[in-house]
PDB file of C-alpha atoms in Angstrom:
ATOM      1  CA  MET D   1      98.156 112.671  90.697  1.00  0.00           C
ATOM      2  CA  GLU D   2      94.569 113.259  91.036  1.00  0.00           C
ATOM      3  CA  GLU D   3      93.061 113.570  87.244  1.00  0.00           C
ATOM      4  CA  LYS D   4      91.467 116.484  87.661  1.00  0.00           C
ATOM      5  CA  VAL D   5      93.988 118.189  88.940  1.00  0.00           C
ATOM      6  CA  TYR D   6      96.018 116.622  85.893  1.00  0.00           C
ATOM      7  CA  ARG D   7      93.413 118.388  83.846  1.00  0.00           C
ATOM      8  CA  GLU D   8      93.756 122.082  85.668  1.00  0.00           C
ATOM      9  CA  ILE D   9      98.022 121.190  85.318  1.00  0.00           C
ATOM     10  CA  LEU D  10      97.220 121.068  81.237  1.00  0.00           C
ATOM     11  CA  ARG D  11      94.980 123.962  81.156  1.00  0.00           C
ATOM     12  CA  GLU D  12      96.913 126.361  82.613  1.00  0.00           C
ATOM     13  CA  LEU D  13     100.039 125.122  80.977  1.00  0.00           C
ATOM     14  CA  ASP D  14      98.538 125.779  77.370  1.00  0.00           C
ATOM     15  CA  ARG D  15      98.464 129.337  78.956  1.00  0.00           C
ATOM     16  CA  HIS D  16     102.470 129.553  78.099  1.00  0.00           C
ATOM     17  CA  ARG D  17     103.079 129.506  74.362  1.00  0.00           C
ATOM     18  CA  GLY D  18     105.751 128.051  72.780  1.00  0.00           C
ATOM     19  CA  TYR D  19     107.940 125.082  73.222  1.00  0.00           C
ATOM     20  CA  GLY D  20     110.025 125.710  75.888  1.00  0.00           C
ATOM     21  CA  VAL D  21     109.409 122.351  77.950  1.00  0.00           C
ATOM     22  CA  HIS D  22     110.456 124.902  81.513  1.00  0.00           C
ATOM     23  CA  THR D  23     107.573 127.813  80.668  1.00  0.00           C
ATOM     24  CA  GLY D  24     105.281 128.664  82.939  1.00  0.00           C
ATOM     25  CA  VAL D  25     106.491 125.383  85.110  1.00  0.00           C
ATOM     26  CA  GLU D  26     107.895 126.709  87.985  1.00  0.00           C
ATOM     27  CA  GLU D  27     104.798 129.207  87.919  1.00  0.00           C
ATOM     28  CA  VAL D  28     101.936 126.329  87.451  1.00  0.00           C
ATOM     29  CA  ALA D  29     103.796 124.134  90.330  1.00  0.00           C
ATOM     30  CA  ASN D  30     104.148 126.221  93.108  1.00  0.00           C
ATOM     31  CA  LYS D  31     100.165 127.452  92.189  1.00  0.00           C
ATOM     32  CA  PHE D  32      99.474 122.886  92.005  1.00  0.00           C
ATOM     33  CA  GLU D  33     102.232 122.819  94.932  1.00  0.00           C
ATOM     34  CA  GLN D  34     103.293 119.686  92.896  1.00  0.00           C
ATOM     35  CA  PRO D  35     106.951 119.132  92.055  1.00  0.00           C
ATOM     36  CA  TYR D  36     108.972 121.390  89.154  1.00  0.00           C
ATOM     37  CA  ASP D  37     110.619 118.440  87.512  1.00  0.00           C
ATOM     38  CA  ALA D  38     107.131 116.352  87.360  1.00  0.00           C
ATOM     39  CA  VAL D  39     105.286 119.468  85.865  1.00  0.00           C
ATOM     40  CA  ARG D  40     107.948 119.915  83.546  1.00  0.00           C
ATOM     41  CA  ALA D  41     107.597 116.710  81.981  1.00  0.00           C
ATOM     42  CA  ILE D  42     103.838 117.105  81.957  1.00  0.00           C
ATOM     43  CA  ARG D  43     104.304 120.327  79.952  1.00  0.00           C
ATOM     44  CA  SER D  44     107.131 118.633  77.990  1.00  0.00           C
ATOM     45  CA  GLN D  45     104.706 115.589  76.800  1.00  0.00           C
ATOM     46  CA  PHE D  46     101.824 117.703  76.500  1.00  0.00           C
ATOM     47  CA  LEU D  47     103.970 119.949  73.616  1.00  0.00           C
ATOM     48  CA  GLN D  48     104.831 116.371  72.372  1.00  0.00           C
ATOM     49  CA  ARG D  49     101.259 115.472  70.892  1.00  0.00           C
ATOM     50  CA  LYS D  50     100.320 118.987  70.359  1.00  0.00           C
ATOM     51  CA  SER D  51     102.803 118.959  67.727  1.00  0.00           C
ATOM     52  CA  ILE D  52     102.037 115.109  66.609  1.00  0.00           C
ATOM     53  CA  LYS D  53      98.187 116.762  66.270  1.00  0.00           C
ATOM     54  CA  ASN D  54      98.800 119.728  64.579  1.00  0.00           C
ATOM     55  CA  HIS D  55     101.985 118.059  62.150  1.00  0.00           C
ATOM     56  CA  TYR D  56      99.332 117.398  58.696  1.00  0.00           C
ATOM     57  CA  ARG D  57      98.029 120.688  59.461  1.00  0.00           C
ATOM     58  CA  VAL D  58     101.080 122.948  59.958  1.00  0.00           C
ATOM     59  CA  LYS D  59     103.152 121.193  57.006  1.00  0.00           C
ATOM     60  CA  ASP D  60     100.013 121.703  53.938  1.00  0.00           C
ATOM     61  CA  ARG D  61     100.111 124.936  54.957  1.00  0.00           C
ATOM     62  CA  ALA D  62     104.227 125.138  54.408  1.00  0.00           C
ATOM     63  CA  ARG D  63     103.646 127.081  51.275  1.00  0.00           C
ATOM     64  CA  LYS D  64     101.638 130.034  52.971  1.00  0.00           C
ATOM     65  CA  HIS D  65     103.784 130.466  55.853  1.00  0.00           C
ATOM     66  CA  LEU D  66     106.773 130.272  53.152  1.00  0.00           C
ATOM     67  CA  GLN D  67     105.139 133.473  52.004  1.00  0.00           C
ATOM     68  CA  ARG D  68     104.505 134.662  54.809  1.00  0.00           C
ATOM     69  CA  TRP D  69     108.444 134.106  55.987  1.00  0.00           C
ATOM     70  CA  LYS D  70     109.437 136.192  52.372  1.00  0.00           C
ATOM     71  CA  THR D  71     107.361 139.318  53.778  1.00  0.00           C
ATOM     72  CA  GLY D  72     110.050 139.487  56.609  1.00  0.00           C
ATOM     73  CA  VAL D  73     108.358 137.267  59.163  1.00  0.00           C
ATOM     74  CA  SER D  74     110.490 135.010  61.264  1.00  0.00           C
ATOM     75  CA  ILE D  75     110.762 131.671  61.730  1.00  0.00           C
ATOM     76  CA  GLY D  76     110.354 131.799  65.881  1.00  0.00           C
ATOM     77  CA  ASP D  77     107.716 134.693  65.008  1.00  0.00           C
ATOM     78  CA  LEU D  78     106.074 132.424  62.894  1.00  0.00           C
ATOM     79  CA  ALA D  79     106.279 128.636  64.994  1.00  0.00           C
ATOM     80  CA  LEU D  80     105.232 130.979  67.884  1.00  0.00           C
ATOM     81  CA  ASP D  81     101.873 132.691  65.735  1.00  0.00           C
ATOM     82  CA  LEU D  82     101.424 129.138  64.686  1.00  0.00           C
ATOM     83  CA  ASP D  83     101.968 127.613  67.684  1.00  0.00           C
ATOM     84  CA  PHE D  84     104.137 124.808  66.678  1.00  0.00           C
ATOM     85  CA  PRO D  85     108.047 123.821  67.631  1.00  0.00           C
ATOM     86  CA  PRO D  86     110.201 126.150  65.253  1.00  0.00           C
ATOM     87  CA  VAL D  87     112.559 123.663  64.658  1.00  0.00           C
ATOM     88  CA  LEU D  88     109.586 121.194  63.171  1.00  0.00           C
ATOM     89  CA  LEU D  89     108.118 124.613  61.337  1.00  0.00           C
ATOM     90  CA  ALA D  90     111.765 125.285  59.968  1.00  0.00           C
ATOM     91  CA  ASN D  91     112.156 121.521  58.459  1.00  0.00           C
ATOM     92  CA  PHE D  92     109.089 122.315  56.868  1.00  0.00           C
ATOM     93  CA  LEU D  93     110.218 125.942  54.972  1.00  0.00           C
ATOM     94  CA  LEU D  94     113.201 124.050  54.442  1.00  0.00           C
ATOM     95  CA  MET D  95     111.630 121.845  51.986  1.00  0.00           C
ATOM     96  CA  GLU D  96     109.545 123.852  50.490  1.00  0.00           C
ATOM     97  CA  MET D  97     112.310 126.339  49.428  1.00  0.00           C
ATOM     98  CA  ARG D  98     112.941 123.028  47.208  1.00  0.00           C
ATOM     99  CA  HIS D  99     115.400 121.461  49.596  1.00  0.00           C
ATOM    100  CA  SER D 100     116.000 117.572  49.441  1.00  0.00           C
ATOM    101  CA  LYS D 101     114.915 115.931  52.368  1.00  0.00           C
ATOM    102  CA  LYS D 102     118.267 114.631  52.741  1.00  0.00           C
ATOM    103  CA  ARG D 103     119.727 118.056  52.678  1.00  0.00           C
ATOM    104  CA  THR D 104     117.181 119.642  55.213  1.00  0.00           C
ATOM    105  CA  LYS D 105     118.705 117.593  57.326  1.00  0.00           C
ATOM    106  CA  GLU D 106     121.510 118.125  56.739  1.00  0.00           C
ATOM    107  CA  MET D 107     121.112 122.150  57.132  1.00  0.00           C
ATOM    108  CA  LEU D 108     119.958 121.542  60.304  1.00  0.00           C
ATOM    109  CA  ARG D 109     122.624 119.265  61.477  1.00  0.00           C
ATOM    110  CA  ASN D 110     125.445 122.101  60.168  1.00  0.00           C
ATOM    111  CA  LEU D 111     123.439 125.772  59.642  1.00  0.00           C
ATOM    112  CA  LYS D 112     127.578 126.462  58.410  1.00  0.00           C
ATOM    113  CA  LEU D 113     125.832 124.883  54.626  1.00  0.00           C
ATOM    114  CA  VAL D 114     123.131 127.307  54.601  1.00  0.00           C
ATOM    115  CA  LYS D 115     123.696 130.311  52.902  1.00  0.00           C
ATOM    116  CA  ASP D 116     122.058 132.503  53.619  1.00  0.00           C
ATOM    117  CA  GLU D 117     122.477 134.831  55.667  1.00  0.00           C
ATOM    118  CA  ARG D 118     118.679 135.671  57.458  1.00  0.00           C
ATOM    119  CA  LEU D 119     118.194 132.001  57.562  1.00  0.00           C
ATOM    120  CA  ARG D 120     121.182 131.419  59.259  1.00  0.00           C
ATOM    121  CA  LYS D 121     120.876 133.054  61.784  1.00  0.00           C
ATOM    122  CA  GLU D 122     117.216 132.509  62.508  1.00  0.00           C
ATOM    123  CA  LEU D 123     118.301 128.837  62.094  1.00  0.00           C
ATOM    124  CA  GLU D 124     120.536 129.370  64.545  1.00  0.00           C
ATOM    125  CA  GLU D 125     117.960 130.881  67.001  1.00  0.00           C
ATOM    126  CA  VAL D 126     115.698 128.388  66.713  1.00  0.00           C
ATOM    127  CA  THR D 127     117.426 125.265  67.799  1.00  0.00           C
ATOM    128  CA  THR D 128     119.090 127.064  70.288  1.00  0.00           C
ATOM    129  CA  ARG D 129     115.449 127.414  71.654  1.00  0.00           C
ATOM    130  CA  ASP D 130     113.413 124.616  70.298  1.00  0.00           C
ATOM    131  CA  GLU D 131     114.380 122.117  73.855  1.00  0.00           C
ATOM    132  CA  LEU D 132     112.030 118.960  72.033  1.00  0.00           C
ATOM    133  CA  TYR D 133     113.140 118.103  68.243  1.00  0.00           C
ATOM    134  CA  THR D 134     116.695 119.008  67.753  1.00  0.00           C
ATOM    135  CA  PRO D 135     119.888 116.707  68.692  1.00  0.00           C
ATOM    136  CA  ILE D 136     121.066 118.181  71.421  1.00  0.00           C
ATOM    137  CA  SER D 137     117.742 117.698  73.080  1.00  0.00           C
ATOM    138  CA  HIS D 138     117.154 114.263  72.122  1.00  0.00           C
ATOM    139  CA  ASN D 139     120.459 113.700  73.114  1.00  0.00           C
ATOM    140  CA  LYS D 140     119.991 114.780  76.436  1.00  0.00           C
ATOM    141  CA  GLN D 141     116.265 113.358  76.408  1.00  0.00           C
ATOM    142  CA  ALA D 142     117.986 109.631  76.017  1.00  0.00           C
ATOM    143  CA  ALA D 143     121.029 110.771  78.817  1.00  0.00           C
ATOM    144  CA  GLU D 144     118.396 111.404  81.146  1.00  0.00           C
ATOM    145  CA  GLY D 145     116.593 108.467  79.970  1.00  0.00           C
ATOM    146  CA  ASN D 146     120.001 106.420  81.126  1.00  0.00           C
ATOM    147  CA  ARG D 147     120.762 107.474  83.803  1.00  0.00           C
ATOM    148  CA  ARG D 148     117.917 106.706  85.708  1.00  0.00           C
ATOM    149  CA  GLU D 149     118.153 103.718  85.051  1.00  0.00           C
ATOM    150  CA  ASP D 150     121.185 102.875  86.276  1.00  0.00           C
ATOM    151  CA  ARG D 151     119.899 104.909  89.217  1.00  0.00           C
ATOM    152  CA  LEU D 152     117.557 102.002  89.777  1.00  0.00           C
ATOM    153  CA  ALA D 153     120.530  99.832  89.045  1.00  0.00           C
ATOM    154  CA  VAL D 154     122.581 100.890  92.280  1.00  0.00           C
ATOM    155  CA  TRP D 155     119.243 100.495  94.245  1.00  0.00           C
ATOM    156  CA  LEU D 156     119.227  97.236  93.176  1.00  0.00           C
ATOM    157  CA  ASP D 157     122.747  96.525  93.725  1.00  0.00           C
ATOM    158  CA  GLY D 158     121.892  97.680  97.221  1.00  0.00           C
ATOM    159  CA  LEU D 159     118.873  95.476  98.267  1.00  0.00           C
ATOM    160  CA  LYS D 160     122.029  92.386  96.501  1.00  0.00           C
ATOM    161  CA  LEU D 161     119.620  91.645  93.693  1.00  0.00           C
ATOM    162  CA  GLU D 162     120.772  90.154  90.969  1.00  0.00           C
ATOM    163  CA  TYR D 163     118.995  90.836  87.458  1.00  0.00           C
ATOM    164  CA  PHE D 164     119.449  90.619  83.796  1.00  0.00           C
ATOM    165  CA  THR D 165     119.602  93.790  81.796  1.00  0.00           C
ATOM    166  CA  GLU D 166     118.177  94.761  77.865  1.00  0.00           C
ATOM    167  CA  ASN D 167     122.636  94.217  76.812  1.00  0.00           C
ATOM    168  CA  ASP D 168     122.511  90.633  78.665  1.00  0.00           C
ATOM    169  CA  LEU D 169     119.847  90.008  76.299  1.00  0.00           C
ATOM    170  CA  ARG D 170     121.700  91.844  73.486  1.00  0.00           C
ATOM    171  CA  HIS D 171     124.698  89.487  74.403  1.00  0.00           C
ATOM    172  CA  GLY D 172     122.249  86.329  73.817  1.00  0.00           C
ATOM    173  CA  THR D 173     122.117  85.811  77.730  1.00  0.00           C
ATOM    174  CA  VAL D 174     118.557  85.660  77.795  1.00  0.00           C
ATOM    175  CA  GLU D 175     115.905  84.818  74.888  1.00  0.00           C
ATOM    176  CA  GLY D 176     112.520  87.205  74.232  1.00  0.00           C
ATOM    177  CA  LYS D 177     111.959  90.327  75.814  1.00  0.00           C
ATOM    178  CA  THR D 178     113.246  91.528  78.587  1.00  0.00           C
ATOM    179  CA  PRO D 179     112.656  95.051  80.947  1.00  0.00           C
ATOM    180  CA  ASP D 180     115.345  96.839  81.941  1.00  0.00           C
ATOM    181  CA  PHE D 181     115.206  95.135  85.131  1.00  0.00           C
ATOM    182  CA  LEU D 182     115.171  91.072  85.005  1.00  0.00           C
ATOM    183  CA  LEU D 183     115.648  89.511  88.462  1.00  0.00           C
ATOM    184  CA  LEU D 184     116.931  86.056  88.878  1.00  0.00           C
ATOM    185  CA  LYS D 185     115.287  86.171  92.642  1.00  0.00           C
ATOM    186  CA  PRO D 186     112.379  88.822  93.424  1.00  0.00           C
ATOM    187  CA  LEU D 187     112.366  92.400  94.944  1.00  0.00           C
ATOM    188  CA  VAL D 188     109.880  92.121  98.402  1.00  0.00           C
ATOM    189  CA  TRP D 189     107.931  94.836  98.042  1.00  0.00           C
ATOM    190  CA  HIS D 190     105.989  95.814 101.043  1.00  0.00           C
ATOM    191  CA  GLY D 191     105.185  92.172 100.879  1.00  0.00           C
ATOM    192  CA  ASP D 192     104.585  91.400  97.365  1.00  0.00           C
ATOM    193  CA  GLU D 193     106.881  89.563  94.946  1.00  0.00           C
ATOM    194  CA  TYR D 194     108.104  91.265  91.391  1.00  0.00           C
ATOM    195  CA  HIS D 195     110.126  89.687  88.699  1.00  0.00           C
ATOM    196  CA  TRP D 196     110.737  91.921  87.436  1.00  0.00           C
ATOM    197  CA  VAL D 197     111.054  96.418  86.923  1.00  0.00           C
ATOM    198  CA  GLU D 198     111.248  98.569  84.159  1.00  0.00           C
ATOM    199  CA  SER D 199     112.050 102.383  84.293  1.00  0.00           C
ATOM    200  CA  LYS D 200     110.355 105.519  82.296  1.00  0.00           C
ATOM    201  CA  ALA D 201     111.863 109.108  83.060  1.00  0.00           C
ATOM    202  CA  SER D 202     108.636 109.973  82.152  1.00  0.00           C
ATOM    203  CA  PHE D 203     104.763 111.413  83.855  1.00  0.00           C
ATOM    204  CA  GLY D 204     102.449 108.770  83.749  1.00  0.00           C
ATOM    205  CA  ASP D 205      99.268 110.464  82.363  1.00  0.00           C
ATOM    206  CA  ASP D 206      97.004 107.697  79.875  1.00  0.00           C
ATOM    207  CA  TYR D 207      98.815 108.570  76.294  1.00  0.00           C
ATOM    208  CA  ILE D 208     102.435 107.328  77.765  1.00  0.00           C
ATOM    209  CA  HIS D 209     100.926 104.503  79.952  1.00  0.00           C
ATOM    210  CA  ARG D 210      97.971 103.467  77.348  1.00  0.00           C
ATOM    211  CA  LYS D 211     101.646 103.056  74.535  1.00  0.00           C
ATOM    212  CA  ASN D 212     103.530 101.587  77.324  1.00  0.00           C
ATOM    213  CA  HIS D 213     100.883  98.791  78.599  1.00  0.00           C
ATOM    214  CA  ARG D 214      99.850  97.445  75.076  1.00  0.00           C
ATOM    215  CA  GLY D 215     104.069  97.865  73.548  1.00  0.00           C
ATOM    216  CA  GLN D 216     106.309  96.309  76.242  1.00  0.00           C
ATOM    217  CA  VAL D 217     104.055  95.917  79.995  1.00  0.00           C
ATOM    218  CA  SER D 218     101.855  93.425  78.560  1.00  0.00           C
ATOM    219  CA  GLN D 219     104.388  91.180  77.162  1.00  0.00           C
ATOM    220  CA  TYR D 220     106.506  91.368  80.685  1.00  0.00           C
ATOM    221  CA  VAL D 221     103.898  90.144  83.120  1.00  0.00           C
ATOM    222  CA  GLU D 222     102.585  86.781  79.973  1.00  0.00           C
ATOM    223  CA  LEU D 223     106.803  86.309  79.856  1.00  0.00           C
ATOM    224  CA  TYR D 224     107.301  86.492  83.654  1.00  0.00           C
ATOM    225  CA  GLY D 225     104.842  87.843  85.684  1.00  0.00           C
ATOM    226  CA  HIS D 226     104.381  90.459  88.419  1.00  0.00           C
ATOM    227  CA  GLY D 227     106.700  93.139  88.198  1.00  0.00           C
ATOM    228  CA  MET D 228     107.051  97.115  88.950  1.00  0.00           C
ATOM    229  CA  LEU D 229     106.976 100.113  86.563  1.00  0.00           C
ATOM    230  CA  VAL D 230     108.395 102.851  87.633  1.00  0.00           C
ATOM    231  CA  TYR D 231     107.562 106.164  86.220  1.00  0.00           C
ATOM    232  CA  TRP D 232     110.459 109.124  87.572  1.00  0.00           C
ATOM    233  CA  TYR D 233     107.804 112.218  87.319  1.00  0.00           C
ATOM    234  CA  GLY D 234     104.883 111.033  89.047  1.00  0.00           C
ATOM    235  CA  TYR D 235     101.665 108.944  87.347  1.00  0.00           C
ATOM    236  CA  LEU D 236      97.957 109.393  87.376  1.00  0.00           C
ATOM    237  CA  THR D 237      95.898 107.748  90.334  1.00  0.00           C
ATOM    238  CA  ASN D 238      93.642 105.654  88.216  1.00  0.00           C
ATOM    239  CA  LEU D 239      95.861 104.381  85.851  1.00  0.00           C
ATOM    240  CA  GLN D 240      94.544 100.733  84.933  1.00  0.00           C
ATOM    241  CA  ARG D 241      97.093  97.741  85.493  1.00  0.00           C
ATOM    242  CA  LYS D 242      96.839  94.220  85.721  1.00  0.00           C
ATOM    243  CA  ASN D 243     100.101  92.023  87.529  1.00  0.00           C
ATOM    244  CA  TYR D 244     102.163  94.924  87.659  1.00  0.00           C
ATOM    245  CA  VAL D 245     102.084  98.296  90.606  1.00  0.00           C
ATOM    246  CA  ILE D 246     103.536 101.369  89.325  1.00  0.00           C
ATOM    247  CA  VAL D 247     105.481 103.859  92.054  1.00  0.00           C
ATOM    248  CA  ASP D 248     107.470 106.999  91.527  1.00  0.00           C
ATOM    249  CA  ARG D 249     110.503 107.277  92.602  1.00  0.00           C
ATOM    250  CA  ARG D 250     109.523 108.856  95.734  1.00  0.00           C
ATOM    251  CA  GLU D 251     107.409 105.717  96.413  1.00  0.00           C
ATOM    252  CA  LEU D 252     111.093 103.706  96.149  1.00  0.00           C
ATOM    253  CA  GLY D 253     112.906 106.394  98.275  1.00  0.00           C
ATOM    254  CA  LEU D 254     115.342 108.120  95.043  1.00  0.00           C
ATOM    255  CA  GLU D 255     116.308 111.221  94.195  1.00  0.00           C
TER     256      GLU D 255
END
């Protein structure tokens, strides 16, 4: 995806307030003729970065937000007004109510522990609506990543390629850092050889890619040579890379 198109998509998505990862996605995907799952991934990553940016601003004013809640403004409406994830806001409010960090976490995981009826109902509403910061959403994200790795494993198996995985590393088969798939014999793709494959169930934007490159991929190159980085939901065409190729699943013929 070209950088200009990506920036225009971000501007359009920012018009759709709230923290639902699907909010406005179909409209924006149709407008820019982009795959739905790519735009959904872009929105999800955009919302996560926005919440990080606003984290301390909202936390530092938790007392003020609690006072508004006490006047009758719901947690959901407060979150929408602040343009902040409702579950994170609820976390700040509970701690401002003098609950410990541990107790707050327990209450959000088990709403039966919340005695106040109004508070419990509002927490039920926001934990259902928030698609980024609940235990259920975290489990879904982890499961999605695992499914994508499994799909790549099937693809590599179909090519009759043997490999080590992170599980092999944990059991002592391989020493040092390892990507998702460390190939025993290189993968030949479009005439070039690749010695490892790393799967990312995300869209490769500048921020995500810098993080992946510095934290993992550059080390894989140093240890194992040329490799392949797979961003399942697409990537920016101007991403920097050296001694590895960036592809998405469609380029590999995967769905």
